[in-house]
Amino acid sequence: MKTAFVYIDAGKGHYIPAKALSDAYLDLNMGESRLVNLFDIYASKKQKIFIEDGWRMALKFPRLERFLFPLIDNSLNRFMLEKVLDNKKHMKHFREFVEKEQIDLFISTNFITGLSLAFAIEKIGKNIPVFQYAADAVSTQRIGVTNKLKMMYLASPVGTAEAIKRGMEKDKVKLCPFPLQYKMENAVKRSKKEERIDLGLDEDGFIIAFSLGGEGITRLSVLKEVDKKGLDVTFILLGRMRKKTEKELKQILKETKHIKVITPGFVDNIHQYFLSSDITMGKAGANSVMESIYLKRYTIISDQLYPFENIKPTLENNKIGCVENNAKKQADIIEYFYFNREELDKGNYSGLGITFSAKDCISLMIEDYRKMTLAKN
């Protein structure tokens, strides 16, 4: 069996689950895997750049993103997206990929990817199933809903209900475990103190793991606001740091007296930094937020984006996190927990209906594929 795990490189939010599922698939000896960018299949550099630049723009202006994206998230734009790559050149490259690789199953981790693959397979007259893993976990955008998909998987009960509400056939929607990164799923869980000792961190300090995201586009003004309160907080900035962000950080460090900042950059042991922290924080991204839930760490979403808007009630109703875009209010929240650390242990992590495992997730998908194949034969 050969499965293609297809993503779009708009940040790391869609690549990471594709890689996690591919790693688990290989680890369980399920067959051959191809981990590939959608636009490499089509040999379309222009569309690749267009999508990546569009996502970076959304990250730079989250307030504008929250206004504009709901306006374009509709069936008309779904139709237009289907047609973007519908031409001789792109279909030729797509057909060549399918025939050369002899793919049995496509698993997509991006709504554009699933939509495009399902359309293109029908267009070239093949009968290869496309499964969609909705990477935002708590919802899927209307623009990506198509019943040409054979199955759609979401990692939360809120997400499955939303997919059906937005037009997916009920028997094509299934709750799945959240696909953890390989190192996180297979790591031995240790205490906060043990992780801090291993990473050389202050055993008794108040530590915040701050995710910059795959593109490193974020605001650091909360560091100044926390410093104004005279709090001895250590911020660990995780992920890529763009030049503009690096320049902003240098200026902040000149002006602050109490906070401490550590910048390990991209790491492959992010679970250790999360476990060593009191709070996790950053722009709304399903990977970091769901990983925080898995590791039972309170999380502050510092910039709410449209695809992940359904997470707010889940976090706040269960006291496991919050959504707050204002830096001064973020600092107020941090100050509260700084002086009331015992409150961080009172969240309800067990009643969410969410499970975690890339191995269990891919096992579910492959079992569904086999049942589908048997029924067809």
CSV table of C-alpha atoms in Angstrom, one decimal:
chain,number,residue,atom,x,y,z
A,1,MET,CA,0.0,0.0,0.0
A,2,LYS,CA,1.2,3.5,-0.8
A,3,THR,CA,-0.2,6.6,0.8
A,4,ALA,CA,0.5,10.2,0.0
A,5,PHE,CA,0.4,12.7,2.8
A,6,VAL,CA,-0.2,16.1,1.2
A,7,TYR,CA,0.1,19.5,2.8
A,8,ILE,CA,0.5,23.2,2.0
A,9,ASP,CA,3.4,25.0,3.5
A,10,ALA,CA,1.5,28.0,4.9
A,11,GLY,CA,3.3,28.1,8.2
A,12,LYS,CA,3.9,24.7,9.9
A,13,GLY,CA,0.4,24.1,11.0
A,14,HIS,CA,-0.4,21.8,8.1
A,15,TYR,CA,3.0,20.2,7.5
A,16,ILE,CA,3.4,19.1,11.2
A,17,PRO,CA,0.3,16.8,11.2
A,18,ALA,CA,1.2,15.5,7.8
A,19,LYS,CA,4.6,14.6,9.1
A,20,ALA,CA,3.2,13.1,12.3
A,21,LEU,CA,0.8,10.9,10.4
A,22,SER,CA,3.5,9.8,7.9
A,23,ASP,CA,5.9,9.0,10.7
A,24,ALA,CA,3.3,6.9,12.5
A,25,TYR,CA,2.3,5.2,9.3
A,26,LEU,CA,5.9,4.2,8.7
A,27,ASP,CA,6.5,3.2,12.3
A,28,LEU,CA,3.6,0.8,12.2
A,29,ASN,CA,4.9,-0.7,8.9
A,30,MET,CA,1.6,0.1,7.0
A,31,GLY,CA,3.3,0.6,3.7
A,32,GLU,CA,5.1,3.2,1.6
A,33,SER,CA,4.7,6.9,2.4
A,34,ARG,CA,5.1,10.1,0.3
A,35,LEU,CA,5.1,13.3,2.2
A,36,VAL,CA,4.6,16.1,-0.4
A,37,ASN,CA,3.6,19.7,-0.9
A,38,LEU,CA,0.4,20.0,-3.0
A,39,PHE,CA,2.0,22.5,-5.4
A,40,ASP,CA,5.0,20.3,-6.0
A,41,ILE,CA,2.6,17.7,-7.3
A,42,TYR,CA,1.2,20.2,-9.7
A,43,ALA,CA,4.6,21.8,-10.4
A,44,SER,CA,3.0,25.2,-9.7
A,45,LYS,CA,5.5,27.7,-8.1
A,46,LYS,CA,3.2,30.7,-8.6
A,47,GLN,CA,0.3,29.2,-6.7
A,48,LYS,CA,2.7,28.0,-4.0
A,49,ILE,CA,4.1,31.5,-3.5
A,50,PHE,CA,0.6,33.1,-3.7
A,51,ILE,CA,-0.7,30.9,-0.9
A,52,GLU,CA,2.3,31.2,1.3
A,53,ASP,CA,2.4,35.0,1.0
A,54,GLY,CA,-1.4,35.2,1.6
A,55,TRP,CA,-1.0,33.3,4.9
A,56,ARG,CA,1.9,35.5,6.0
A,57,MET,CA,-0.3,38.6,5.4
A,58,ALA,CA,-3.0,37.1,7.5
A,59,LEU,CA,-0.6,36.5,10.3
A,60,LYS,CA,0.7,40.0,10.2
A,61,PHE,CA,-2.7,41.5,10.4
A,62,PRO,CA,-4.9,39.1,12.5
A,63,ARG,CA,-7.7,41.7,13.0
A,64,LEU,CA,-8.0,42.1,9.3
A,65,GLU,CA,-7.9,38.3,8.9
A,66,ARG,CA,-10.7,37.9,11.3
A,67,PHE,CA,-12.8,40.3,9.3
A,68,LEU,CA,-11.9,39.2,5.7
A,69,PHE,CA,-11.7,35.4,6.0
A,70,PRO,CA,-15.4,35.0,7.0
A,71,LEU,CA,-16.4,37.0,3.9
A,72,ILE,CA,-14.5,34.8,1.5
A,73,ASP,CA,-15.3,31.5,3.3
A,74,ASN,CA,-18.2,30.5,1.0
A,75,SER,CA,-19.2,28.1,-1.8
A,76,LEU,CA,-18.4,30.6,-4.6
A,77,ASN,CA,-14.7,30.7,-3.6
A,78,ARG,CA,-14.8,26.9,-3.2
A,79,PHE,CA,-15.8,26.7,-6.8
A,80,MET,CA,-13.1,29.2,-7.8
A,81,LEU,CA,-10.4,27.3,-5.9
A,82,GLU,CA,-11.3,24.1,-7.7
A,83,LYS,CA,-10.7,25.8,-11.0
A,84,VAL,CA,-7.4,27.5,-10.0
A,85,LEU,CA,-5.3,24.5,-11.0
A,86,ASP,CA,-7.7,23.2,-13.7
A,87,ASN,CA,-5.6,23.6,-16.8
A,88,LYS,CA,-3.6,21.4,-19.1
A,89,LYS,CA,-0.2,22.0,-17.5
A,90,HIS,CA,-1.2,21.3,-13.9
A,91,MET,CA,-3.4,18.3,-14.8
A,92,LYS,CA,-0.6,16.8,-16.8
A,93,HIS,CA,1.8,17.0,-13.8
A,94,PHE,CA,-0.9,15.7,-11.5
A,95,ARG,CA,-1.6,12.7,-13.7
A,96,GLU,CA,2.1,12.0,-14.1
A,97,PHE,CA,2.5,12.0,-10.3
A,98,VAL,CA,-0.4,9.7,-9.7
A,99,GLU,CA,0.7,7.2,-12.4
A,100,LYS,CA,4.4,7.2,-11.5
A,101,GLU,CA,3.8,6.9,-7.7
A,102,GLN,CA,0.9,4.5,-7.9
A,103,ILE,CA,-0.8,6.1,-4.9
A,104,ASP,CA,-3.6,4.1,-3.2
A,105,LEU,CA,-4.7,6.7,-0.8
A,106,PHE,CA,-4.3,10.5,-0.4
A,107,ILE,CA,-4.4,12.0,3.1
A,108,SER,CA,-4.7,15.8,3.1
A,109,THR,CA,-4.0,18.1,6.0
A,110,ASN,CA,-5.2,21.4,4.5
A,111,PHE,CA,-8.7,22.3,3.2
A,112,ILE,CA,-7.3,23.6,-0.1
A,113,THR,CA,-5.4,20.4,-0.5
A,114,GLY,CA,-8.4,18.1,0.1
A,115,LEU,CA,-10.6,20.2,-2.2
A,116,SER,CA,-8.0,20.2,-5.0
A,117,LEU,CA,-7.1,16.6,-4.8
A,118,ALA,CA,-10.7,15.4,-4.8
A,119,PHE,CA,-11.5,17.5,-7.9
A,120,ALA,CA,-8.3,16.6,-9.8
A,121,ILE,CA,-8.7,12.8,-9.2
A,122,GLU,CA,-12.3,13.0,-10.6
A,123,LYS,CA,-11.0,15.2,-13.5
A,124,ILE,CA,-8.4,12.6,-14.7
A,125,GLY,CA,-10.9,9.7,-14.2
A,126,LYS,CA,-9.1,7.9,-11.4
A,127,ASN,CA,-10.8,6.3,-8.3
A,128,ILE,CA,-8.3,7.1,-5.5
A,129,PRO,CA,-9.9,8.0,-2.2
A,130,VAL,CA,-9.0,11.3,-0.5
A,131,PHE,CA,-9.2,11.6,3.2
A,132,GLN,CA,-9.1,15.0,4.8
A,133,TYR,CA,-7.6,15.6,8.3
A,134,ALA,CA,-8.9,19.0,9.3
A,135,ALA,CA,-5.8,20.5,10.9
A,136,ASP,CA,-7.7,23.2,12.8
A,137,ALA,CA,-9.2,20.4,14.9
A,138,VAL,CA,-12.2,22.5,16.2
A,139,SER,CA,-13.7,23.4,12.8
A,140,THR,CA,-13.2,23.2,9.0
A,141,GLN,CA,-13.8,26.2,6.7
A,142,ARG,CA,-16.8,26.2,4.4
A,143,ILE,CA,-14.6,26.8,1.5
A,144,GLY,CA,-13.0,23.3,1.9
A,145,VAL,CA,-16.2,21.3,2.5
A,146,THR,CA,-16.8,18.9,-0.4
A,147,ASN,CA,-18.5,15.5,-0.4
A,148,LYS,CA,-16.1,14.5,-3.1
A,149,LEU,CA,-13.9,13.6,-0.1
A,150,LYS,CA,-14.3,10.1,1.0
A,151,MET,CA,-13.8,10.9,4.7
A,152,MET,CA,-13.1,13.9,6.9
A,153,TYR,CA,-11.5,13.6,10.3
A,154,LEU,CA,-11.5,16.1,13.1
A,155,ALA,CA,-9.8,15.8,16.6
A,156,SER,CA,-12.6,17.3,18.6
A,157,PRO,CA,-16.4,16.7,19.0
A,158,VAL,CA,-16.9,20.5,18.4
A,159,GLY,CA,-15.1,20.1,15.1
A,160,THR,CA,-17.1,17.1,13.9
A,161,ALA,CA,-20.4,18.8,14.6
A,162,GLU,CA,-19.2,21.9,12.8
A,163,ALA,CA,-18.2,19.9,9.7
A,164,ILE,CA,-21.6,18.4,9.5
A,165,LYS,CA,-23.3,21.7,10.0
A,166,ARG,CA,-21.3,23.2,7.2
A,167,GLY,CA,-22.3,20.6,4.7
A,168,MET,CA,-20.3,17.3,5.1
A,169,GLU,CA,-22.4,14.2,4.9
A,170,LYS,CA,-22.7,12.7,8.4
A,171,ASP,CA,-21.3,9.3,7.5
A,172,LYS,CA,-18.2,10.9,6.0
A,173,VAL,CA,-17.2,12.7,9.2
A,174,LYS,CA,-15.4,11.0,12.1
A,175,LEU,CA,-13.8,12.0,15.4
A,176,CYS,CA,-10.1,11.0,15.4
A,177,PRO,CA,-7.3,11.3,17.9
A,178,PHE,CA,-5.1,14.4,17.6
A,179,PRO,CA,-1.9,13.3,15.7
A,180,LEU,CA,0.9,14.2,18.1
A,181,GLN,CA,4.4,14.8,16.7
A,182,TYR,CA,6.5,11.6,16.9
A,183,LYS,CA,8.9,12.7,19.6
A,184,MET,CA,6.1,14.0,21.8
A,185,GLU,CA,3.9,10.9,21.5
A,186,ASN,CA,6.9,8.5,22.2
A,187,ALA,CA,8.5,10.6,24.9
A,188,VAL,CA,8.6,9.5,28.5
A,189,LYS,CA,6.5,12.0,30.5
A,190,ARG,CA,8.5,13.6,33.2
A,191,SER,CA,7.8,16.2,35.9
A,192,LYS,CA,8.2,19.9,35.5
A,193,LYS,CA,11.2,19.9,37.8
A,194,GLU,CA,12.9,17.1,35.9
A,195,GLU,CA,12.4,18.8,32.6
A,196,ARG,CA,13.7,22.1,34.0
A,197,ILE,CA,16.8,20.4,35.3
A,198,ASP,CA,17.4,18.7,32.0
A,199,LEU,CA,17.0,22.0,30.1
A,200,GLY,CA,19.1,24.1,32.6
A,201,LEU,CA,16.1,26.2,33.6
A,202,ASP,CA,15.3,27.8,37.0
A,203,GLU,CA,13.6,25.1,39.0
A,204,ASP,CA,11.4,27.5,41.0
A,205,GLY,CA,10.9,30.3,38.5
A,206,PHE,CA,7.7,31.3,36.6
A,207,ILE,CA,8.2,30.2,33.0
A,208,ILE,CA,6.1,30.9,29.9
A,209,ALA,CA,6.7,28.9,26.7
A,210,PHE,CA,5.9,31.5,23.9
A,211,SER,CA,5.3,29.9,20.5
A,212,LEU,CA,6.3,32.3,17.7
A,213,GLY,CA,4.8,29.9,15.1
A,214,GLY,CA,6.1,28.5,11.8
A,215,GLU,CA,6.5,32.0,10.3
A,216,GLY,CA,7.7,33.8,13.4
A,217,ILE,CA,5.2,36.6,12.8
A,218,THR,CA,3.9,37.8,16.2
A,219,ARG,CA,3.8,40.6,18.7
A,220,LEU,CA,6.1,40.8,21.8
A,221,SER,CA,4.5,43.7,23.5
A,222,VAL,CA,3.4,41.5,26.4
A,223,LEU,CA,7.0,41.2,27.5
A,224,LYS,CA,7.1,44.9,28.3
A,225,GLU,CA,3.7,44.8,30.0
A,226,VAL,CA,4.8,41.9,32.3
A,227,ASP,CA,8.1,43.7,33.1
A,228,LYS,CA,6.2,46.9,34.1
A,229,LYS,CA,4.5,44.8,36.8
A,230,GLY,CA,8.0,43.9,38.2
A,231,LEU,CA,7.4,40.2,37.7
A,232,ASP,CA,10.4,37.9,37.4
A,233,VAL,CA,9.1,35.8,34.5
A,234,THR,CA,11.2,33.8,32.0
A,235,PHE,CA,9.8,33.8,28.4
A,236,ILE,CA,11.1,31.0,26.2
A,237,LEU,CA,10.5,32.1,22.6
A,238,LEU,CA,10.1,29.0,20.5
A,239,GLY,CA,10.1,28.8,16.7
A,240,ARG,CA,11.4,31.0,13.9
A,241,MET,CA,12.4,34.6,14.7
A,242,ARG,CA,12.1,36.9,11.7
A,243,LYS,CA,14.5,39.9,11.5
A,244,LYS,CA,11.7,42.3,12.4
A,245,THR,CA,10.8,40.3,15.5
A,246,GLU,CA,14.5,39.9,16.4
A,247,LYS,CA,14.9,43.7,16.2
A,248,GLU,CA,11.9,44.3,18.3
A,249,LEU,CA,13.2,41.8,21.0
A,250,LYS,CA,16.6,43.6,21.2
A,251,GLN,CA,14.8,46.9,21.8
A,252,ILE,CA,12.6,45.3,24.5
A,253,LEU,CA,15.6,43.8,26.3
A,254,LYS,CA,17.2,47.2,26.5
A,255,GLU,CA,14.1,48.6,28.1
A,256,THR,CA,13.2,45.8,30.6
A,257,LYS,CA,14.7,44.9,34.0
A,258,HIS,CA,12.8,42.0,35.4
A,259,ILE,CA,11.9,39.5,32.7
A,260,LYS,CA,14.3,37.0,31.3
A,261,VAL,CA,14.2,35.8,27.6
A,262,ILE,CA,15.5,32.5,26.2
A,263,THR,CA,15.5,31.9,22.4
A,264,PRO,CA,16.2,28.3,21.5
A,265,GLY,CA,14.5,28.8,18.1
A,266,PHE,CA,13.1,25.7,16.3
A,267,VAL,CA,13.4,22.7,18.5
A,268,ASP,CA,12.5,19.0,18.1
A,269,ASN,CA,11.9,18.6,21.8
A,270,ILE,CA,9.1,21.2,22.2
A,271,HIS,CA,7.3,18.8,24.6
A,272,GLN,CA,10.2,19.4,27.1
A,273,TYR,CA,9.8,23.2,27.0
A,274,PHE,CA,6.0,22.9,27.3
A,275,LEU,CA,6.3,20.5,30.3
A,276,SER,CA,8.9,22.8,32.0
A,277,SER,CA,6.6,25.8,31.6
A,278,ASP,CA,3.8,27.1,33.9
A,279,ILE,CA,1.9,28.6,30.9
A,280,THR,CA,2.1,28.3,27.1
A,281,MET,CA,1.3,31.2,24.9
A,282,GLY,CA,1.2,32.4,21.3
A,283,LYS,CA,-0.9,32.9,18.2
A,284,ALA,CA,-3.8,30.5,17.8
A,285,GLY,CA,-2.5,27.4,16.1
A,286,ALA,CA,-4.0,24.0,16.6
A,287,ASN,CA,-0.7,22.2,17.1
A,288,SER,CA,0.6,24.3,20.0
A,289,VAL,CA,-2.8,24.6,21.7
A,290,MET,CA,-3.7,21.0,21.4
A,291,GLU,CA,-0.2,19.9,22.5
A,292,SER,CA,-0.7,22.2,25.5
A,293,ILE,CA,-4.0,20.5,26.3
A,294,TYR,CA,-2.2,17.1,26.0
A,295,LEU,CA,0.5,18.1,28.4
A,296,LYS,CA,-2.0,19.8,30.7
A,297,ARG,CA,-0.6,23.3,30.5
A,298,TYR,CA,-2.8,26.4,30.7
A,299,THR,CA,-2.5,28.3,27.4
A,300,ILE,CA,-3.1,31.9,26.4
A,301,ILE,CA,-4.0,32.5,22.7
A,302,SER,CA,-2.5,36.0,22.0
A,303,ASP,CA,-4.0,36.4,18.6
A,304,GLN,CA,-7.2,34.7,17.6
A,305,LEU,CA,-7.4,33.7,13.9
A,306,TYR,CA,-10.7,32.8,12.1
A,307,PRO,CA,-10.1,29.1,11.4
A,308,PHE,CA,-9.5,28.4,15.1
A,309,GLU,CA,-12.2,30.6,16.6
A,310,ASN,CA,-14.2,27.7,18.0
A,311,ILE,CA,-11.5,26.9,20.6
A,312,LYS,CA,-12.4,29.8,22.9
A,313,PRO,CA,-15.4,28.2,24.7
A,314,THR,CA,-13.5,24.9,25.0
A,315,LEU,CA,-10.6,26.7,26.7
A,316,GLU,CA,-12.5,29.1,28.9
A,317,ASN,CA,-15.4,26.9,30.0
A,318,ASN,CA,-12.9,24.2,31.1
A,319,LYS,CA,-10.5,26.7,32.7
A,320,ILE,CA,-7.6,25.4,30.7
A,321,GLY,CA,-6.8,28.5,28.7
A,322,CYS,CA,-8.1,31.8,27.3
A,323,VAL,CA,-8.2,34.0,24.3
A,324,GLU,CA,-6.9,37.5,24.8
A,325,ASN,CA,-5.5,39.8,22.1
A,326,ASN,CA,-4.7,42.8,24.3
A,327,ALA,CA,-1.1,42.8,25.7
A,328,LYS,CA,-2.0,44.6,28.9
A,329,LYS,CA,-4.8,42.2,29.7
A,330,GLN,CA,-2.5,39.3,28.8
A,331,ALA,CA,-0.1,40.7,31.4
A,332,ASP,CA,-2.9,40.8,34.0
A,333,ILE,CA,-3.7,37.1,33.4
A,334,ILE,CA,0.0,36.3,33.8
A,335,GLU,CA,0.2,38.3,37.0
A,336,TYR,CA,-2.8,36.5,38.5
A,337,PHE,CA,-1.3,33.1,37.9
A,338,TYR,CA,2.2,34.3,39.0
A,339,PHE,CA,0.7,34.9,42.5
A,340,ASN,CA,-1.8,32.0,42.4
A,341,ARG,CA,0.0,29.1,40.8
A,342,GLU,CA,-2.2,26.5,42.4
A,343,GLU,CA,-5.0,27.8,40.1
A,344,LEU,CA,-3.2,26.4,37.1
A,345,ASP,CA,-3.9,22.9,38.3
A,346,LYS,CA,-7.7,23.3,38.4
A,347,GLY,CA,-8.5,22.9,34.7
A,348,ASN,CA,-10.8,20.2,33.4
A,349,TYR,CA,-8.6,18.4,30.8
A,350,SER,CA,-10.4,15.0,31.1
A,351,GLY,CA,-13.9,16.0,29.9
A,352,LEU,CA,-13.1,17.4,26.5
A,353,GLY,CA,-13.8,14.3,24.5
A,354,ILE,CA,-10.3,14.7,22.9
A,355,THR,CA,-7.7,11.9,22.6
A,356,PHE,CA,-4.1,12.1,21.4
A,357,SER,CA,-2.1,9.7,19.2
A,358,ALA,CA,-0.8,9.9,15.6
A,359,LYS,CA,-0.5,6.1,15.7
A,360,ASP,CA,-4.2,5.7,16.7
A,361,CYS,CA,-5.2,8.3,14.2
A,362,ILE,CA,-3.5,6.7,11.2
A,363,SER,CA,-4.7,3.3,12.3
A,364,LEU,CA,-8.3,4.6,12.2
A,365,MET,CA,-7.8,6.0,8.8
A,366,ILE,CA,-6.2,2.9,7.3
A,367,GLU,CA,-8.9,0.7,8.8
A,368,ASP,CA,-11.5,2.9,7.2
A,369,TYR,CA,-9.7,2.7,3.9
A,370,ARG,CA,-9.6,-1.1,4.1
A,371,LYS,CA,-13.3,-1.4,4.9
A,372,MET,CA,-14.0,0.9,2.0
A,373,THR,CA,-11.9,-1.2,-0.4
A,374,LEU,CA,-13.5,-4.5,0.8
A,375,ALA,CA,-17.0,-3.0,0.3
A,376,LYS,CA,-16.0,-1.8,-3.2
A,377,ASN,CA,-14.8,-5.3,-4.2
